[in-house]
């Protein structure tokens, strides 16, 4: 393959997140700025296998910067995990004269891109799009800031009911493997306790904390729980456990679910998506491949895809300490 890039594909893969459309827009317009073609690849790697492509120009991405979800759609592709599936994808890219692609997604999407590059030496740059903020090599992933603001807004509304009825609310947020949303939204919304996968709080400590809250005059409480918390019980089992041990509490459960993934992206996510899109395209034009564009200390950086996949995003220990202090 010639080193000269004339056309770049862009796809979104894995779970959607607010800011993906802003990133698509940035990729398309950066291509136009540099006078190269851009092709939208629909439904992730499955669309690549099926040749579901559409030429995109600056006007095809009008009025999408403010929209959640992804106009290119997203889909899981089992077929792309097979050598035959990847061969079909490669043949379609060559036929469409696509010389490189930008994939917006999480570590599963990056793993697919890395494997594809290994087999076909096909230039690729990743943009991290997931609300969980669990990708190594970037301080923020697309959609995380929006999800946090959504969760805080909802918990604020729940607190109105909790305090009106002297209730304890267990609020489950997304974060199967990472507690970033629970920890930050919990502090932002003034939660009494925060349960996250990285820290095993234990049931006894939770009960002690709730007893202390009651003793110090708190009439209502909010406990924020990441869905992957290590306490070992579903949020509904946890409700039964608390009620059987602390009968003075009237416990309610709210599972926020997919509402955290939707909605108009925050200004932060729109600006980040715009910056990452420019970096992704310009990195490909400079001959770089197998990197993820991310942000660290407000500078746009490149991390090798392999590191982004294998690395582990750490929870901020100082935030845990802050949480303990301000929830007294």
PDB file of C-alpha atoms in Angstrom:
ATOM      1  CA  UNK A   1       0.000   0.000   0.000  1.00  0.00           C
ATOM      2  CA  UNK A   2       1.287   3.465  -0.911  1.00  0.00           C
ATOM      3  CA  UNK A   3       2.102   5.766   1.973  1.00  0.00           C
ATOM      4  CA  UNK A   4       0.024   8.519   0.382  1.00  0.00           C
ATOM      5  CA  UNK A   5      -3.364   8.676   2.077  1.00  0.00           C
ATOM      6  CA  UNK A   6      -6.129   9.863  -0.210  1.00  0.00           C
ATOM      7  CA  UNK A   7      -9.206   8.647   1.652  1.00  0.00           C
ATOM      8  CA  UNK A   8      -9.916   7.905   5.322  1.00  0.00           C
ATOM      9  CA  UNK A   9     -12.765   5.815   6.712  1.00  0.00           C
ATOM     10  CA  UNK A  10     -14.440   6.578  10.043  1.00  0.00           C
ATOM     11  CA  UNK A  11     -16.527   4.194  12.168  1.00  0.00           C
ATOM     12  CA  UNK A  12     -18.038   3.990  15.634  1.00  0.00           C
ATOM     13  CA  UNK A  13     -17.890   0.667  17.436  1.00  0.00           C
ATOM     14  CA  UNK A  14     -18.973  -0.851  20.754  1.00  0.00           C
ATOM     15  CA  UNK A  15     -21.349   1.032  23.058  1.00  0.00           C
ATOM     16  CA  UNK A  16     -22.400   4.515  21.977  1.00  0.00           C
ATOM     17  CA  UNK A  17     -21.437   7.580  23.989  1.00  0.00           C
ATOM     18  CA  UNK A  18     -22.274  11.295  23.806  1.00  0.00           C
ATOM     19  CA  UNK A  19     -19.589  13.068  21.763  1.00  0.00           C
ATOM     20  CA  UNK A  20     -19.225  10.361  19.099  1.00  0.00           C
ATOM     21  CA  UNK A  21     -21.114  12.494  16.559  1.00  0.00           C
ATOM     22  CA  UNK A  22     -18.913  15.484  17.363  1.00  0.00           C
ATOM     23  CA  UNK A  23     -15.865  13.275  16.732  1.00  0.00           C
ATOM     24  CA  UNK A  24     -17.286  12.023  13.407  1.00  0.00           C
ATOM     25  CA  UNK A  25     -17.893  15.642  12.378  1.00  0.00           C
ATOM     26  CA  UNK A  26     -14.329  16.572  13.305  1.00  0.00           C
ATOM     27  CA  UNK A  27     -12.820  13.658  11.336  1.00  0.00           C
ATOM     28  CA  UNK A  28     -14.919  14.437   8.243  1.00  0.00           C
ATOM     29  CA  UNK A  29     -14.111  18.148   8.286  1.00  0.00           C
ATOM     30  CA  UNK A  30     -10.413  17.643   9.013  1.00  0.00           C
ATOM     31  CA  UNK A  31     -10.271  15.380   5.935  1.00  0.00           C
ATOM     32  CA  UNK A  32     -11.996  18.109   3.886  1.00  0.00           C
ATOM     33  CA  UNK A  33      -9.599  20.732   5.261  1.00  0.00           C
ATOM     34  CA  UNK A  34      -6.642  18.640   4.026  1.00  0.00           C
ATOM     35  CA  UNK A  35      -8.340  17.909   0.679  1.00  0.00           C
ATOM     36  CA  UNK A  36      -8.695  14.159   1.169  1.00  0.00           C
ATOM     37  CA  UNK A  37     -11.781  11.975   0.935  1.00  0.00           C
ATOM     38  CA  UNK A  38     -13.731  10.658   3.906  1.00  0.00           C
ATOM     39  CA  UNK A  39     -16.035   7.642   4.032  1.00  0.00           C
ATOM     40  CA  UNK A  40     -18.490   6.855   6.815  1.00  0.00           C
ATOM     41  CA  UNK A  41     -18.508   3.153   7.701  1.00  0.00           C
ATOM     42  CA  UNK A  42     -21.925   2.230   9.105  1.00  0.00           C
ATOM     43  CA  UNK A  43     -22.530  -0.282  11.954  1.00  0.00           C
ATOM     44  CA  UNK A  44     -18.908  -0.619  13.015  1.00  0.00           C
ATOM     45  CA  UNK A  45     -16.848  -3.587  11.853  1.00  0.00           C
ATOM     46  CA  UNK A  46     -19.986  -5.408  10.669  1.00  0.00           C
ATOM     47  CA  UNK A  47     -20.583  -2.585   8.184  1.00  0.00           C
ATOM     48  CA  UNK A  48     -16.954  -2.859   7.101  1.00  0.00           C
ATOM     49  CA  UNK A  49     -17.517  -6.555   6.333  1.00  0.00           C
ATOM     50  CA  UNK A  50     -20.727  -5.790   4.426  1.00  0.00           C
ATOM     51  CA  UNK A  51     -19.374  -2.740   2.591  1.00  0.00           C
ATOM     52  CA  UNK A  52     -21.926  -0.396   4.179  1.00  0.00           C
ATOM     53  CA  UNK A  53     -20.039   2.781   3.223  1.00  0.00           C
ATOM     54  CA  UNK A  54     -21.072   6.340   2.418  1.00  0.00           C
ATOM     55  CA  UNK A  55     -18.920   9.218   1.145  1.00  0.00           C
ATOM     56  CA  UNK A  56     -19.009  12.105   3.613  1.00  0.00           C
ATOM     57  CA  UNK A  57     -18.243  15.801   3.178  1.00  0.00           C
ATOM     58  CA  UNK A  58     -18.390  18.884   5.401  1.00  0.00           C
ATOM     59  CA  UNK A  59     -22.125  19.398   4.787  1.00  0.00           C
ATOM     60  CA  UNK A  60     -23.095  15.794   5.571  1.00  0.00           C
ATOM     61  CA  UNK A  61     -22.180  16.422   9.218  1.00  0.00           C
ATOM     62  CA  UNK A  62     -24.140  19.655   9.709  1.00  0.00           C
ATOM     63  CA  UNK A  63     -26.045  19.915  12.990  1.00  0.00           C
ATOM     64  CA  UNK A  64     -24.761  16.702  14.585  1.00  0.00           C
ATOM     65  CA  UNK A  65     -22.299  18.171  17.113  1.00  0.00           C
ATOM     66  CA  UNK A  66     -25.147  18.511  19.646  1.00  0.00           C
ATOM     67  CA  UNK A  67     -26.630  15.032  19.166  1.00  0.00           C
ATOM     68  CA  UNK A  68     -26.018  12.008  21.412  1.00  0.00           C
ATOM     69  CA  UNK A  69     -25.580   8.498  20.035  1.00  0.00           C
ATOM     70  CA  UNK A  70     -23.895   8.001  16.658  1.00  0.00           C
ATOM     71  CA  UNK A  71     -25.219   8.740  13.160  1.00  0.00           C
ATOM     72  CA  UNK A  72     -22.965   5.944  11.846  1.00  0.00           C
ATOM     73  CA  UNK A  73     -24.685   3.419  14.165  1.00  0.00           C
ATOM     74  CA  UNK A  74     -22.806   0.815  16.144  1.00  0.00           C
ATOM     75  CA  UNK A  75     -22.952  -2.977  16.222  1.00  0.00           C
ATOM     76  CA  UNK A  76     -21.080  -5.896  17.731  1.00  0.00           C
ATOM     77  CA  UNK A  77     -19.476  -8.063  15.069  1.00  0.00           C
ATOM     78  CA  UNK A  78     -18.671 -11.695  15.817  1.00  0.00           C
ATOM     79  CA  UNK A  79     -17.695 -12.152  12.165  1.00  0.00           C
ATOM     80  CA  UNK A  80     -14.877  -9.607  12.470  1.00  0.00           C
ATOM     81  CA  UNK A  81     -13.306 -11.889  15.101  1.00  0.00           C
ATOM     82  CA  UNK A  82     -12.696 -14.464  12.333  1.00  0.00           C
ATOM     83  CA  UNK A  83      -9.879 -14.246   9.735  1.00  0.00           C
ATOM     84  CA  UNK A  84     -12.519 -14.678   6.990  1.00  0.00           C
ATOM     85  CA  UNK A  85     -14.513 -11.718   8.288  1.00  0.00           C
ATOM     86  CA  UNK A  86     -11.447  -9.488   8.450  1.00  0.00           C
ATOM     87  CA  UNK A  87     -10.468 -10.531   4.895  1.00  0.00           C
ATOM     88  CA  UNK A  88     -13.900  -9.424   3.644  1.00  0.00           C
ATOM     89  CA  UNK A  89     -13.484  -6.119   5.491  1.00  0.00           C
ATOM     90  CA  UNK A  90     -10.031  -5.583   3.958  1.00  0.00           C
ATOM     91  CA  UNK A  91     -11.274  -6.357   0.436  1.00  0.00           C
ATOM     92  CA  UNK A  92     -14.116  -3.844   0.856  1.00  0.00           C
ATOM     93  CA  UNK A  93     -11.760  -1.120   2.081  1.00  0.00           C
ATOM     94  CA  UNK A  94      -9.412  -1.669  -0.866  1.00  0.00           C
ATOM     95  CA  UNK A  95     -12.338  -1.711  -3.316  1.00  0.00           C
ATOM     96  CA  UNK A  96     -13.597   1.616  -1.881  1.00  0.00           C
ATOM     97  CA  UNK A  97     -10.031   3.015  -2.130  1.00  0.00           C
ATOM     98  CA  UNK A  98      -9.931   3.690   1.623  1.00  0.00           C
ATOM     99  CA  UNK A  99      -6.288   3.965   2.753  1.00  0.00           C
ATOM    100  CA  UNK A 100      -6.704   4.253   6.551  1.00  0.00           C
ATOM    101  CA  UNK A 101      -9.438   4.470   9.150  1.00  0.00           C
ATOM    102  CA  UNK A 102     -10.315   6.127  12.449  1.00  0.00           C
ATOM    103  CA  UNK A 103     -12.224   3.985  14.952  1.00  0.00           C
ATOM    104  CA  UNK A 104     -14.180   5.661  17.759  1.00  0.00           C
ATOM    105  CA  UNK A 105     -14.882   3.185  20.567  1.00  0.00           C
ATOM    106  CA  UNK A 106     -13.476   1.316  23.562  1.00  0.00           C
ATOM    107  CA  UNK A 107     -10.846  -1.349  24.152  1.00  0.00           C
ATOM    108  CA  UNK A 108     -12.777  -4.051  22.256  1.00  0.00           C
ATOM    109  CA  UNK A 109     -12.878  -1.801  19.196  1.00  0.00           C
ATOM    110  CA  UNK A 110      -9.164  -1.032  19.582  1.00  0.00           C
ATOM    111  CA  UNK A 111      -8.341  -4.749  19.907  1.00  0.00           C
ATOM    112  CA  UNK A 112     -10.069  -5.374  16.564  1.00  0.00           C
ATOM    113  CA  UNK A 113      -8.194  -2.477  14.948  1.00  0.00           C
ATOM    114  CA  UNK A 114      -4.839  -3.698  16.243  1.00  0.00           C
ATOM    115  CA  UNK A 115      -5.422  -7.234  14.982  1.00  0.00           C
ATOM    116  CA  UNK A 116      -6.539  -5.908  11.593  1.00  0.00           C
ATOM    117  CA  UNK A 117      -3.406  -3.762  11.340  1.00  0.00           C
ATOM    118  CA  UNK A 118      -1.177  -6.716  12.261  1.00  0.00           C
ATOM    119  CA  UNK A 119      -2.685  -8.811   9.469  1.00  0.00           C
ATOM    120  CA  UNK A 120      -2.956  -6.189   6.727  1.00  0.00           C
ATOM    121  CA  UNK A 121      -0.615  -3.353   7.772  1.00  0.00           C
ATOM    122  CA  UNK A 122      -3.618  -1.053   7.454  1.00  0.00           C
ATOM    123  CA  UNK A 123      -3.131   2.382   9.086  1.00  0.00           C
ATOM    124  CA  UNK A 124      -5.507   3.054  11.984  1.00  0.00           C
ATOM    125  CA  UNK A 125      -5.923   5.577  14.808  1.00  0.00           C
ATOM    126  CA  UNK A 126      -8.361   5.136  17.720  1.00  0.00           C
ATOM    127  CA  UNK A 127     -10.455   7.729  19.536  1.00  0.00           C
ATOM    128  CA  UNK A 128     -11.679   6.647  23.009  1.00  0.00           C
ATOM    129  CA  UNK A 129     -15.471   6.741  23.161  1.00  0.00           C
ATOM    130  CA  UNK A 130     -17.020   5.224  26.301  1.00  0.00           C
ATOM    131  CA  UNK A 131     -18.833   6.761  29.254  1.00  0.00           C
ATOM    132  CA  UNK A 132     -16.919   4.571  31.742  1.00  0.00           C
ATOM    133  CA  UNK A 133     -13.615   6.518  31.405  1.00  0.00           C
ATOM    134  CA  UNK A 134     -11.798   3.192  31.760  1.00  0.00           C
ATOM    135  CA  UNK A 135      -9.211   3.435  28.967  1.00  0.00           C
ATOM    136  CA  UNK A 136      -5.525   3.813  29.745  1.00  0.00           C
ATOM    137  CA  UNK A 137      -3.684   6.743  28.159  1.00  0.00           C
ATOM    138  CA  UNK A 138      -6.353   9.427  28.414  1.00  0.00           C
ATOM    139  CA  UNK A 139      -7.684  11.421  31.375  1.00  0.00           C
ATOM    140  CA  UNK A 140     -11.112  11.609  29.751  1.00  0.00           C
ATOM    141  CA  UNK A 141     -12.989   9.419  27.282  1.00  0.00           C
ATOM    142  CA  UNK A 142     -15.745  10.823  25.071  1.00  0.00           C
ATOM    143  CA  UNK A 143     -19.088  10.793  26.865  1.00  0.00           C
ATOM    144  CA  UNK A 144     -17.739  10.523  30.401  1.00  0.00           C
ATOM    145  CA  UNK A 145     -18.273  14.188  31.298  1.00  0.00           C
ATOM    146  CA  UNK A 146     -21.807  14.144  29.868  1.00  0.00           C
ATOM    147  CA  UNK A 147     -22.654  10.926  31.734  1.00  0.00           C
ATOM    148  CA  UNK A 148     -21.398  12.439  35.003  1.00  0.00           C
ATOM    149  CA  UNK A 149     -23.585  15.513  34.561  1.00  0.00           C
ATOM    150  CA  UNK A 150     -26.597  13.342  33.714  1.00  0.00           C
ATOM    151  CA  UNK A 151     -26.089  11.188  36.828  1.00  0.00           C
ATOM    152  CA  UNK A 152     -25.652  14.197  39.130  1.00  0.00           C
ATOM    153  CA  UNK A 153     -28.788  15.817  37.724  1.00  0.00           C
ATOM    154  CA  UNK A 154     -30.830  12.641  38.298  1.00  0.00           C
ATOM    155  CA  UNK A 155     -29.473  12.108  41.838  1.00  0.00           C
ATOM    156  CA  UNK A 156     -30.372  15.726  42.672  1.00  0.00           C
ATOM    157  CA  UNK A 157     -33.962  14.931  41.696  1.00  0.00           C
ATOM    158  CA  UNK A 158     -33.926  11.661  43.691  1.00  0.00           C
ATOM    159  CA  UNK A 159     -32.642  13.544  46.758  1.00  0.00           C
ATOM    160  CA  UNK A 160     -35.724  15.770  46.703  1.00  0.00           C
ATOM    161  CA  UNK A 161     -37.883  12.666  47.180  1.00  0.00           C
ATOM    162  CA  UNK A 162     -35.482  11.031  49.647  1.00  0.00           C
ATOM    163  CA  UNK A 163     -35.506  14.048  51.959  1.00  0.00           C
ATOM    164  CA  UNK A 164     -39.285  14.527  51.647  1.00  0.00           C
ATOM    165  CA  UNK A 165     -39.949  10.958  52.784  1.00  0.00           C
ATOM    166  CA  UNK A 166     -36.958  10.192  55.065  1.00  0.00           C
ATOM    167  CA  UNK A 167     -35.823   7.453  52.717  1.00  0.00           C
ATOM    168  CA  UNK A 168     -32.587   5.730  51.835  1.00  0.00           C
ATOM    169  CA  UNK A 169     -32.026   5.494  48.082  1.00  0.00           C
ATOM    170  CA  UNK A 170     -29.624   3.014  46.523  1.00  0.00           C
ATOM    171  CA  UNK A 171     -28.732   4.464  43.111  1.00  0.00           C
ATOM    172  CA  UNK A 172     -26.993   2.104  40.678  1.00  0.00           C
ATOM    173  CA  UNK A 173     -24.875   3.712  37.961  1.00  0.00           C
ATOM    174  CA  UNK A 174     -22.908   2.218  35.069  1.00  0.00           C
ATOM    175  CA  UNK A 175     -19.361   1.009  35.636  1.00  0.00           C
ATOM    176  CA  UNK A 176     -19.007  -2.760  35.478  1.00  0.00           C
ATOM    177  CA  UNK A 177     -15.209  -2.650  35.796  1.00  0.00           C
ATOM    178  CA  UNK A 178     -14.545   0.953  36.800  1.00  0.00           C
ATOM    179  CA  UNK A 179     -15.954   3.220  39.482  1.00  0.00           C
ATOM    180  CA  UNK A 180     -15.141   6.603  37.906  1.00  0.00           C
ATOM    181  CA  UNK A 181     -18.792   7.570  37.314  1.00  0.00           C
ATOM    182  CA  UNK A 182     -19.918   6.406  40.773  1.00  0.00           C
ATOM    183  CA  UNK A 183     -17.059   8.131  42.609  1.00  0.00           C
ATOM    184  CA  UNK A 184     -17.202  11.491  40.837  1.00  0.00           C
ATOM    185  CA  UNK A 185     -20.988  11.687  40.559  1.00  0.00           C
ATOM    186  CA  UNK A 186     -21.299  10.497  44.175  1.00  0.00           C
ATOM    187  CA  UNK A 187     -19.096  13.336  45.408  1.00  0.00           C
ATOM    188  CA  UNK A 188     -20.777  15.829  43.049  1.00  0.00           C
ATOM    189  CA  UNK A 189     -24.252  14.857  44.232  1.00  0.00           C
ATOM    190  CA  UNK A 190     -23.320  14.659  47.915  1.00  0.00           C
ATOM    191  CA  UNK A 191     -23.865  10.907  48.360  1.00  0.00           C
ATOM    192  CA  UNK A 192     -23.448   9.469  51.851  1.00  0.00           C
ATOM    193  CA  UNK A 193     -21.673   6.355  50.592  1.00  0.00           C
ATOM    194  CA  UNK A 194     -20.124   5.275  47.276  1.00  0.00           C
ATOM    195  CA  UNK A 195     -19.528   1.625  46.357  1.00  0.00           C
ATOM    196  CA  UNK A 196     -17.092   0.942  43.499  1.00  0.00           C
ATOM    197  CA  UNK A 197     -15.386  -2.161  42.007  1.00  0.00           C
ATOM    198  CA  UNK A 198     -11.894  -0.937  42.935  1.00  0.00           C
ATOM    199  CA  UNK A 199     -12.603  -0.840  46.681  1.00  0.00           C
ATOM    200  CA  UNK A 200     -14.234  -3.629  48.655  1.00  0.00           C
ATOM    201  CA  UNK A 201     -16.094  -1.664  51.305  1.00  0.00           C
ATOM    202  CA  UNK A 202     -17.839  -4.669  52.849  1.00  0.00           C
ATOM    203  CA  UNK A 203     -21.390  -4.928  54.113  1.00  0.00           C
ATOM    204  CA  UNK A 204     -20.553  -4.264  57.760  1.00  0.00           C
ATOM    205  CA  UNK A 205     -18.861  -0.966  56.993  1.00  0.00           C
ATOM    206  CA  UNK A 206     -21.856   0.094  54.920  1.00  0.00           C
ATOM    207  CA  UNK A 207     -24.209  -0.688  57.806  1.00  0.00           C
ATOM    208  CA  UNK A 208     -21.940   1.142  60.286  1.00  0.00           C
ATOM    209  CA  UNK A 209     -21.849   4.175  58.016  1.00  0.00           C
ATOM    210  CA  UNK A 210     -25.644   4.247  57.681  1.00  0.00           C
ATOM    211  CA  UNK A 211     -26.033   3.865  61.479  1.00  0.00           C
ATOM    212  CA  UNK A 212     -23.668   6.799  62.035  1.00  0.00           C
ATOM    213  CA  UNK A 213     -25.578   8.906  59.497  1.00  0.00           C
ATOM    214  CA  UNK A 214     -28.803   8.197  61.362  1.00  0.00           C
ATOM    215  CA  UNK A 215     -27.187   8.966  64.734  1.00  0.00           C
ATOM    216  CA  UNK A 216     -25.861  12.318  63.531  1.00  0.00           C
ATOM    217  CA  UNK A 217     -29.314  13.409  62.458  1.00  0.00           C
ATOM    218  CA  UNK A 218     -29.419  12.559  58.750  1.00  0.00           C
ATOM    219  CA  UNK A 219     -33.013  11.735  57.923  1.00  0.00           C
ATOM    220  CA  UNK A 220     -32.367  10.622  54.339  1.00  0.00           C
ATOM    221  CA  UNK A 221     -29.391   9.126  52.544  1.00  0.00           C
ATOM    222  CA  UNK A 222     -28.159   8.421  49.029  1.00  0.00           C
ATOM    223  CA  UNK A 223     -25.799   5.513  48.363  1.00  0.00           C
ATOM    224  CA  UNK A 224     -24.290   5.452  44.858  1.00  0.00           C
ATOM    225  CA  UNK A 225     -23.304   1.985  43.622  1.00  0.00           C
ATOM    226  CA  UNK A 226     -21.297   1.097  40.506  1.00  0.00           C
ATOM    227  CA  UNK A 227     -22.868  -1.926  38.790  1.00  0.00           C
ATOM    228  CA  UNK A 228     -19.603  -3.886  39.182  1.00  0.00           C
ATOM    229  CA  UNK A 229     -19.199  -3.187  42.910  1.00  0.00           C
ATOM    230  CA  UNK A 230     -17.364  -5.932  44.832  1.00  0.00           C
ATOM    231  CA  UNK A 231     -19.863  -6.107  47.681  1.00  0.00           C
ATOM    232  CA  UNK A 232     -21.202  -9.204  45.905  1.00  0.00           C
ATOM    233  CA  UNK A 233     -24.927  -8.546  45.934  1.00  0.00           C
ATOM    234  CA  UNK A 234     -27.264  -7.109  43.340  1.00  0.00           C
ATOM    235  CA  UNK A 235     -28.635  -3.709  44.275  1.00  0.00           C
ATOM    236  CA  UNK A 236     -32.015  -5.331  45.075  1.00  0.00           C
ATOM    237  CA  UNK A 237     -30.395  -7.954  47.346  1.00  0.00           C
ATOM    238  CA  UNK A 238     -28.514  -5.111  49.006  1.00  0.00           C
ATOM    239  CA  UNK A 239     -31.827  -3.321  49.642  1.00  0.00           C
ATOM    240  CA  UNK A 240     -33.219  -6.447  51.374  1.00  0.00           C
ATOM    241  CA  UNK A 241     -30.025  -6.833  53.419  1.00  0.00           C
ATOM    242  CA  UNK A 242     -30.089  -3.219  54.651  1.00  0.00           C
ATOM    243  CA  UNK A 243     -33.801  -3.359  55.486  1.00  0.00           C
ATOM    244  CA  UNK A 244     -33.404  -6.609  57.456  1.00  0.00           C
ATOM    245  CA  UNK A 245     -30.476  -5.177  59.456  1.00  0.00           C
ATOM    246  CA  UNK A 246     -31.648  -1.566  59.752  1.00  0.00           C
ATOM    247  CA  UNK A 247     -35.465  -1.750  59.833  1.00  0.00           C
ATOM    248  CA  UNK A 248     -35.656   1.988  60.608  1.00  0.00           C
ATOM    249  CA  UNK A 249     -34.671   2.688  57.002  1.00  0.00           C
ATOM    250  CA  UNK A 250     -37.275   2.789  54.213  1.00  0.00           C
ATOM    251  CA  UNK A 251     -35.080   1.728  51.257  1.00  0.00           C
ATOM    252  CA  UNK A 252     -35.741   2.432  47.579  1.00  0.00           C
ATOM    253  CA  UNK A 253     -33.712   1.435  44.507  1.00  0.00           C
ATOM    254  CA  UNK A 254     -33.080   3.444  41.338  1.00  0.00           C
ATOM    255  CA  UNK A 255     -31.169   1.814  38.482  1.00  0.00           C
ATOM    256  CA  UNK A 256     -30.191   4.602  36.091  1.00  0.00           C
ATOM    257  CA  UNK A 257     -29.288   2.268  33.219  1.00  0.00           C
ATOM    258  CA  UNK A 258     -28.953   3.512  29.657  1.00  0.00           C
ATOM    259  CA  UNK A 259     -30.173   7.046  30.339  1.00  0.00           C
ATOM    260  CA  UNK A 260     -26.540   7.687  31.345  1.00  0.00           C
ATOM    261  CA  UNK A 261     -25.407   6.991  27.779  1.00  0.00           C
ATOM    262  CA  UNK A 262     -27.860   9.283  26.045  1.00  0.00           C
ATOM    263  CA  UNK A 263     -28.441  12.965  25.709  1.00  0.00           C
ATOM    264  CA  UNK A 264     -26.782  15.982  24.195  1.00  0.00           C
ATOM    265  CA  UNK A 265     -23.013  16.003  24.876  1.00  0.00           C
ATOM    266  CA  UNK A 266     -21.598  18.576  27.291  1.00  0.00           C
ATOM    267  CA  UNK A 267     -19.447  21.428  25.978  1.00  0.00           C
ATOM    268  CA  UNK A 268     -16.384  19.623  27.349  1.00  0.00           C
ATOM    269  CA  UNK A 269     -17.187  16.450  25.358  1.00  0.00           C
ATOM    270  CA  UNK A 270     -17.862  18.447  22.166  1.00  0.00           C
ATOM    271  CA  UNK A 271     -14.550  20.292  22.396  1.00  0.00           C
ATOM    272  CA  UNK A 272     -12.634  17.120  23.313  1.00  0.00           C
ATOM    273  CA  UNK A 273     -14.212  15.230  20.373  1.00  0.00           C
ATOM    274  CA  UNK A 274     -13.266  18.055  18.010  1.00  0.00           C
ATOM    275  CA  UNK A 275      -9.655  18.053  19.219  1.00  0.00           C
ATOM    276  CA  UNK A 276      -9.314  14.260  19.069  1.00  0.00           C
ATOM    277  CA  UNK A 277     -10.797  14.093  15.554  1.00  0.00           C
ATOM    278  CA  UNK A 278      -8.263  16.587  14.220  1.00  0.00           C
ATOM    279  CA  UNK A 279      -5.403  14.743  15.940  1.00  0.00           C
ATOM    280  CA  UNK A 280      -6.524  11.349  14.586  1.00  0.00           C
ATOM    281  CA  UNK A 281      -6.665  12.463  10.935  1.00  0.00           C
ATOM    282  CA  UNK A 282      -3.464  14.514  11.066  1.00  0.00           C
ATOM    283  CA  UNK A 283      -1.604  11.639  12.759  1.00  0.00           C
ATOM    284  CA  UNK A 284      -2.590   9.323   9.887  1.00  0.00           C
ATOM    285  CA  UNK A 285      -1.449  11.946   7.358  1.00  0.00           C
ATOM    286  CA  UNK A 286       1.910  12.104   9.175  1.00  0.00           C
ATOM    287  CA  UNK A 287       2.304   8.345   8.627  1.00  0.00           C
ATOM    288  CA  UNK A 288       1.454   7.306  12.204  1.00  0.00           C
ATOM    289  CA  UNK A 289      -0.599   4.190  12.917  1.00  0.00           C
ATOM    290  CA  UNK A 290      -1.685   1.988  15.839  1.00  0.00           C
ATOM    291  CA  UNK A 291      -2.129   4.893  18.238  1.00  0.00           C
ATOM    292  CA  UNK A 292      -5.018   6.202  20.299  1.00  0.00           C
ATOM    293  CA  UNK A 293      -5.534   9.964  20.466  1.00  0.00           C
ATOM    294  CA  UNK A 294      -6.243  10.988  24.065  1.00  0.00           C
ATOM    295  CA  UNK A 295      -5.933  13.904  26.467  1.00  0.00           C
ATOM    296  CA  UNK A 296      -3.543  14.309  29.381  1.00  0.00           C
ATOM    297  CA  UNK A 297      -3.112  17.552  31.369  1.00  0.00           C
ATOM    298  CA  UNK A 298      -5.149  19.308  28.661  1.00  0.00           C
ATOM    299  CA  UNK A 299      -2.696  18.312  25.915  1.00  0.00           C
ATOM    300  CA  UNK A 300      -3.757  15.972  23.110  1.00  0.00           C
ATOM    301  CA  UNK A 301      -1.463  12.950  23.185  1.00  0.00           C
ATOM    302  CA  UNK A 302      -0.881   9.663  21.367  1.00  0.00           C
ATOM    303  CA  UNK A 303      -0.715   6.311  23.197  1.00  0.00           C
ATOM    304  CA  UNK A 304       0.130   3.045  21.400  1.00  0.00           C
ATOM    305  CA  UNK A 305      -3.097   1.064  20.942  1.00  0.00           C
ATOM    306  CA  UNK A 306      -1.537  -1.949  22.632  1.00  0.00           C
ATOM    307  CA  UNK A 307      -0.876   0.091  25.793  1.00  0.00           C
ATOM    308  CA  UNK A 308      -4.363   1.623  25.703  1.00  0.00           C
ATOM    309  CA  UNK A 309      -5.853  -1.897  25.597  1.00  0.00           C
ATOM    310  CA  UNK A 310      -3.600  -3.554  28.168  1.00  0.00           C
ATOM    311  CA  UNK A 311      -3.112  -0.638  30.553  1.00  0.00           C
ATOM    312  CA  UNK A 312      -5.382  -0.017  33.509  1.00  0.00           C
ATOM    313  CA  UNK A 313      -6.981   3.344  34.293  1.00  0.00           C
ATOM    314  CA  UNK A 314      -6.500   3.926  38.024  1.00  0.00           C
ATOM    315  CA  UNK A 315      -9.106   5.329  40.367  1.00  0.00           C
ATOM    316  CA  UNK A 316      -8.032   8.573  42.049  1.00  0.00           C
ATOM    317  CA  UNK A 317      -7.165   7.674  45.663  1.00  0.00           C
ATOM    318  CA  UNK A 318      -7.315  11.323  46.706  1.00  0.00           C
ATOM    319  CA  UNK A 319     -10.938  11.427  45.535  1.00  0.00           C
ATOM    320  CA  UNK A 320     -11.709   8.420  47.753  1.00  0.00           C
ATOM    321  CA  UNK A 321     -10.268  10.336  50.715  1.00  0.00           C
ATOM    322  CA  UNK A 322     -12.256  13.451  49.789  1.00  0.00           C
ATOM    323  CA  UNK A 323     -15.412  11.331  49.570  1.00  0.00           C
ATOM    324  CA  UNK A 324     -14.874   9.953  53.095  1.00  0.00           C
ATOM    325  CA  UNK A 325     -14.310  13.416  54.530  1.00  0.00           C
ATOM    326  CA  UNK A 326     -17.190  15.308  52.903  1.00  0.00           C
ATOM    327  CA  UNK A 327     -19.827  12.594  53.472  1.00  0.00           C
ATOM    328  CA  UNK A 328     -19.491  12.794  57.287  1.00  0.00           C
TER     329      UNK A 328
END
